Amino acid sequence: MPDINIIREVYNTLETRRDNPIDSYTSSLMKDDKKKAEDKILEKIGEESAEVIIASKNNENLIEESTDLIFHNLLLLVYKGIKLDEILEEFEKRHK
Ligand SMILES: N=c1c2ncn([C@@H]3O[C@H](COP(=O)(O)OP(=O)(O)OP(=O)(O)O)[C@@H](O)[C@H]3O)c2ncn1[C@@H]1O[C@H](COP(=O)(O)O)[C@@H](O)[C@H]1O
């Protein structure tokens, strides 16, 4: 079974890409000037959300499109300085 810690590993890599930019997709999204970077990430989230809706309706590529959406949401959290643990705590609070 895949390990849920992969989410944390990806999150940690994104923090590294933010703090020590290299020539890569995520660094280049995060290193633009402040407003532009956020707008670009939000634009990707909008696109990926639409792709999830289409994938679900068509019963096609829902796993891939959902992964893209979750990934770009993680990127937004990293960019905004929100820790993964804050999200996990929120899930825990809601879980009955
Ligand atoms: N999980 C991902 C991941 N998922 C998707 N993508 C990239 O996100 C980009 C946009 O995805 P899209 O679905 O929009 O694809 P597209 O190529 O624009 O094409 P369309 O489907 O829109 O036509 C693509 O370049 C994908 O490669 C990712 N890029 C990186 N990661 C993770 O992020 C880490 C850091 O990545 P780098 O910055 O590349 O080192 C990696 O180690 C991975 O763990």
PDB file of C-alpha atoms and ligand atoms in Angstrom:
ATOM      1  CA  MET A   1       0.000   0.000   0.000  1.00  0.00           C
ATOM      2  CA  PRO A   2       1.381   3.470  -0.822  1.00  0.00           C
ATOM      3  CA  ASP A   3       2.585   5.505   2.141  1.00  0.00           C
ATOM      4  CA  ILE A   4       0.575   8.662   2.996  1.00  0.00           C
ATOM      5  CA  ASN A   5       3.901  10.267   3.927  1.00  0.00           C
ATOM      6  CA  ILE A   6       4.469  10.891   0.229  1.00  0.00           C
ATOM      7  CA  ILE A   7       2.259  13.962   0.697  1.00  0.00           C
ATOM      8  CA  ARG A   8       4.638  15.260   3.364  1.00  0.00           C
ATOM      9  CA  GLU A   9       7.641  14.465   1.188  1.00  0.00           C
ATOM     10  CA  VAL A  10       6.175  16.381  -1.741  1.00  0.00           C
ATOM     11  CA  TYR A  11       5.246  19.254   0.590  1.00  0.00           C
ATOM     12  CA  ASN A  12       8.820  19.358   1.959  1.00  0.00           C
ATOM     13  CA  THR A  13      10.249  19.366  -1.565  1.00  0.00           C
ATOM     14  CA  LEU A  14       7.994  22.296  -2.453  1.00  0.00           C
ATOM     15  CA  GLU A  15       9.254  24.222   0.596  1.00  0.00           C
ATOM     16  CA  THR A  16      12.795  23.569  -0.582  1.00  0.00           C
ATOM     17  CA  ARG A  17      11.894  24.767  -4.099  1.00  0.00           C
ATOM     18  CA  ARG A  18      10.404  27.932  -2.563  1.00  0.00           C
ATOM     19  CA  ASP A  19      13.349  28.680  -0.280  1.00  0.00           C
ATOM     20  CA  ASN A  20      16.153  27.575  -2.617  1.00  0.00           C
ATOM     21  CA  PRO A  21      14.825  28.145  -6.128  1.00  0.00           C
ATOM     22  CA  ILE A  22      16.183  26.027  -8.952  1.00  0.00           C
ATOM     23  CA  ASP A  23      15.289  25.830 -12.615  1.00  0.00           C
ATOM     24  CA  SER A  24      12.104  23.812 -12.127  1.00  0.00           C
ATOM     25  CA  TYR A  25       8.342  24.039 -12.597  1.00  0.00           C
ATOM     26  CA  THR A  26       7.463  24.734  -8.964  1.00  0.00           C
ATOM     27  CA  SER A  27      10.354  27.117  -8.292  1.00  0.00           C
ATOM     28  CA  SER A  28       9.503  29.109 -11.372  1.00  0.00           C
ATOM     29  CA  LEU A  29       5.842  29.396 -10.308  1.00  0.00           C
ATOM     30  CA  MET A  30       6.805  30.566  -6.804  1.00  0.00           C
ATOM     31  CA  LYS A  31       9.675  32.885  -7.607  1.00  0.00           C
ATOM     32  CA  ASP A  32       7.748  35.432  -9.676  1.00  0.00           C
ATOM     33  CA  ASP A  33       6.967  38.730  -8.001  1.00  0.00           C
ATOM     34  CA  LYS A  34       4.401  38.390  -5.244  1.00  0.00           C
ATOM     35  CA  LYS A  35       1.083  39.047  -6.940  1.00  0.00           C
ATOM     36  CA  LYS A  36       2.048  37.348 -10.189  1.00  0.00           C
ATOM     37  CA  ALA A  37       3.157  34.145  -8.458  1.00  0.00           C
ATOM     38  CA  GLU A  38      -0.031  33.859  -6.430  1.00  0.00           C
ATOM     39  CA  ASP A  39      -2.199  34.612  -9.467  1.00  0.00           C
ATOM     40  CA  LYS A  40      -0.395  31.948 -11.510  1.00  0.00           C
ATOM     41  CA  ILE A  41      -0.881  29.308  -8.820  1.00  0.00           C
ATOM     42  CA  LEU A  42      -4.553  30.276  -8.393  1.00  0.00           C
ATOM     43  CA  GLU A  43      -5.021  30.111 -12.146  1.00  0.00           C
ATOM     44  CA  LYS A  44      -3.631  26.548 -12.134  1.00  0.00           C
ATOM     45  CA  ILE A  45      -6.015  25.614  -9.309  1.00  0.00           C
ATOM     46  CA  GLY A  46      -8.912  26.987 -11.348  1.00  0.00           C
ATOM     47  CA  GLU A  47      -7.821  24.982 -14.397  1.00  0.00           C
ATOM     48  CA  GLU A  48      -7.265  21.796 -12.429  1.00  0.00           C
ATOM     49  CA  SER A  49     -10.638  22.159 -10.676  1.00  0.00           C
ATOM     50  CA  ALA A  50     -12.355  22.368 -14.041  1.00  0.00           C
ATOM     51  CA  GLU A  51     -10.375  19.334 -15.217  1.00  0.00           C
ATOM     52  CA  VAL A  52     -11.547  17.326 -12.180  1.00  0.00           C
ATOM     53  CA  ILE A  53     -15.161  18.191 -12.987  1.00  0.00           C
ATOM     54  CA  ILE A  54     -14.739  17.146 -16.618  1.00  0.00           C
ATOM     55  CA  ALA A  55     -12.885  13.963 -15.643  1.00  0.00           C
ATOM     56  CA  SER A  56     -15.648  12.982 -13.247  1.00  0.00           C
ATOM     57  CA  LYS A  57     -18.398  13.666 -15.738  1.00  0.00           C
ATOM     58  CA  ASN A  58     -16.563  11.690 -18.432  1.00  0.00           C
ATOM     59  CA  ASN A  59     -15.404   8.904 -16.090  1.00  0.00           C
ATOM     60  CA  GLU A  60     -11.903   9.474 -17.428  1.00  0.00           C
ATOM     61  CA  ASN A  61      -8.568  10.399 -15.771  1.00  0.00           C
ATOM     62  CA  LEU A  62     -10.126  11.274 -12.410  1.00  0.00           C
ATOM     63  CA  ILE A  63      -7.110   9.952 -10.499  1.00  0.00           C
ATOM     64  CA  GLU A  64      -4.629  11.999 -12.544  1.00  0.00           C
ATOM     65  CA  GLU A  65      -6.714  15.173 -12.501  1.00  0.00           C
ATOM     66  CA  SER A  66      -7.404  14.874  -8.771  1.00  0.00           C
ATOM     67  CA  THR A  67      -3.689  14.459  -8.136  1.00  0.00           C
ATOM     68  CA  ASP A  68      -2.982  17.580 -10.203  1.00  0.00           C
ATOM     69  CA  LEU A  69      -5.532  19.541  -8.164  1.00  0.00           C
ATOM     70  CA  ILE A  70      -4.241  18.341  -4.797  1.00  0.00           C
ATOM     71  CA  PHE A  71      -0.670  19.013  -5.908  1.00  0.00           C
ATOM     72  CA  HIS A  72      -1.398  22.588  -6.972  1.00  0.00           C
ATOM     73  CA  ASN A  73      -3.319  23.194  -3.742  1.00  0.00           C
ATOM     74  CA  LEU A  74      -0.266  21.979  -1.811  1.00  0.00           C
ATOM     75  CA  LEU A  75       1.821  24.403  -3.859  1.00  0.00           C
ATOM     76  CA  LEU A  76      -0.503  27.258  -2.834  1.00  0.00           C
ATOM     77  CA  LEU A  77      -0.206  26.286   0.839  1.00  0.00           C
ATOM     78  CA  VAL A  78       3.584  26.266   0.602  1.00  0.00           C
ATOM     79  CA  TYR A  79       3.591  29.576  -1.217  1.00  0.00           C
ATOM     80  CA  LYS A  80       1.318  31.143   1.432  1.00  0.00           C
ATOM     81  CA  GLY A  81       3.404  29.710   4.277  1.00  0.00           C
ATOM     82  CA  ILE A  82       0.685  27.418   5.624  1.00  0.00           C
ATOM     83  CA  LYS A  83       2.125  24.297   7.214  1.00  0.00           C
ATOM     84  CA  LEU A  84       0.858  20.869   6.217  1.00  0.00           C
ATOM     85  CA  ASP A  85       0.284  20.156   9.915  1.00  0.00           C
ATOM     86  CA  GLU A  86      -2.229  23.017  10.070  1.00  0.00           C
ATOM     87  CA  ILE A  87      -4.322  21.259   7.429  1.00  0.00           C
ATOM     88  CA  LEU A  88      -3.955  17.884   9.147  1.00  0.00           C
ATOM     89  CA  GLU A  89      -5.022  19.441  12.455  1.00  0.00           C
ATOM     90  CA  GLU A  90      -8.077  20.915  10.754  1.00  0.00           C
ATOM     91  CA  PHE A  91      -9.011  17.466   9.429  1.00  0.00           C
ATOM     92  CA  GLU A  92      -8.524  16.013  12.906  1.00  0.00           C
ATOM     93  CA  LYS A  93     -10.751  18.676  14.459  1.00  0.00           C
ATOM     94  CA  ARG A  94     -13.547  17.841  12.014  1.00  0.00           C
ATOM     95  CA  HIS A  95     -13.220  14.091  12.213  1.00  0.00           C
ATOM     96  CA  LYS A  96     -15.889  12.420  14.341  1.00  0.00           C
TER      97      LYS A  96
HETATM   98  N1  LIG B   1       3.657  16.240  -8.180  1.00  0.00           N
HETATM   99  C1  LIG B   1       4.170  17.047  -8.978  1.00  0.00           C
HETATM  100  C2  LIG B   1       3.478  17.457 -10.176  1.00  0.00           C
HETATM  101  N2  LIG B   1       2.250  17.156 -10.671  1.00  0.00           N
HETATM  102  C3  LIG B   1       2.128  17.856 -11.809  1.00  0.00           C
HETATM  103  N3  LIG B   1       3.235  18.592 -12.048  1.00  0.00           N
HETATM  104  C4  LIG B   1       3.512  19.500 -13.156  1.00  0.00           C
HETATM  105  O1  LIG B   1       2.508  20.473 -13.233  1.00  0.00           O
HETATM  106  C5  LIG B   1       2.548  21.035 -14.532  1.00  0.00           C
HETATM  107  C6  LIG B   1       1.180  21.481 -14.942  1.00  0.00           C
HETATM  108  O2  LIG B   1       0.340  20.372 -15.002  1.00  0.00           O
HETATM  109  P1  LIG B   1      -0.807  20.294 -16.076  1.00  0.00           P
HETATM  110  O3  LIG B   1      -1.708  19.175 -15.680  1.00  0.00           O
HETATM  111  O4  LIG B   1      -1.431  21.611 -16.251  1.00  0.00           O
HETATM  112  O5  LIG B   1      -0.057  19.829 -17.359  1.00  0.00           O
HETATM  113  P2  LIG B   1       0.434  20.596 -18.623  1.00  0.00           P
HETATM  114  O6  LIG B   1       1.758  20.019 -18.963  1.00  0.00           O
HETATM  115  O7  LIG B   1       0.380  22.078 -18.418  1.00  0.00           O
HETATM  116  O8  LIG B   1      -0.587  20.127 -19.719  1.00  0.00           O
HETATM  117  P3  LIG B   1      -2.172  20.138 -19.790  1.00  0.00           P
HETATM  118  O9  LIG B   1      -2.623  18.861 -19.128  1.00  0.00           O
HETATM  119  O10 LIG B   1      -2.691  21.377 -19.082  1.00  0.00           O
HETATM  120  O11 LIG B   1      -2.432  20.155 -21.250  1.00  0.00           O
HETATM  121  C7  LIG B   1       3.217  20.006 -15.444  1.00  0.00           C
HETATM  122  O12 LIG B   1       4.446  20.559 -15.883  1.00  0.00           O
HETATM  123  C8  LIG B   1       3.468  18.833 -14.522  1.00  0.00           C
HETATM  124  O13 LIG B   1       4.707  18.207 -14.764  1.00  0.00           O
HETATM  125  C9  LIG B   1       4.095  18.367 -11.051  1.00  0.00           C
HETATM  126  N4  LIG B   1       5.331  18.886 -10.812  1.00  0.00           N
HETATM  127  C10 LIG B   1       5.961  18.498  -9.671  1.00  0.00           C
HETATM  128  N5  LIG B   1       5.428  17.619  -8.754  1.00  0.00           N
HETATM  129  C11 LIG B   1       6.125  17.364  -7.458  1.00  0.00           C
HETATM  130  O14 LIG B   1       6.789  18.564  -7.102  1.00  0.00           O
HETATM  131  C12 LIG B   1       8.151  18.312  -6.817  1.00  0.00           C
HETATM  132  C13 LIG B   1       9.004  19.483  -7.263  1.00  0.00           C
HETATM  133  O15 LIG B   1       8.883  19.619  -8.667  1.00  0.00           O
HETATM  134  P4  LIG B   1       9.934  20.456  -9.532  1.00  0.00           P
HETATM  135  O16 LIG B   1       9.704  21.886  -9.246  1.00  0.00           O
HETATM  136  O17 LIG B   1       9.618  20.101 -10.957  1.00  0.00           O
HETATM  137  O18 LIG B   1      11.295  20.007  -9.122  1.00  0.00           O
HETATM  138  C14 LIG B   1       8.477  17.017  -7.570  1.00  0.00           C
HETATM  139  O19 LIG B   1       9.508  16.329  -6.910  1.00  0.00           O
HETATM  140  C15 LIG B   1       7.160  16.277  -7.509  1.00  0.00           C
HETATM  141  O20 LIG B   1       7.094  15.577  -6.259  1.00  0.00           O
END
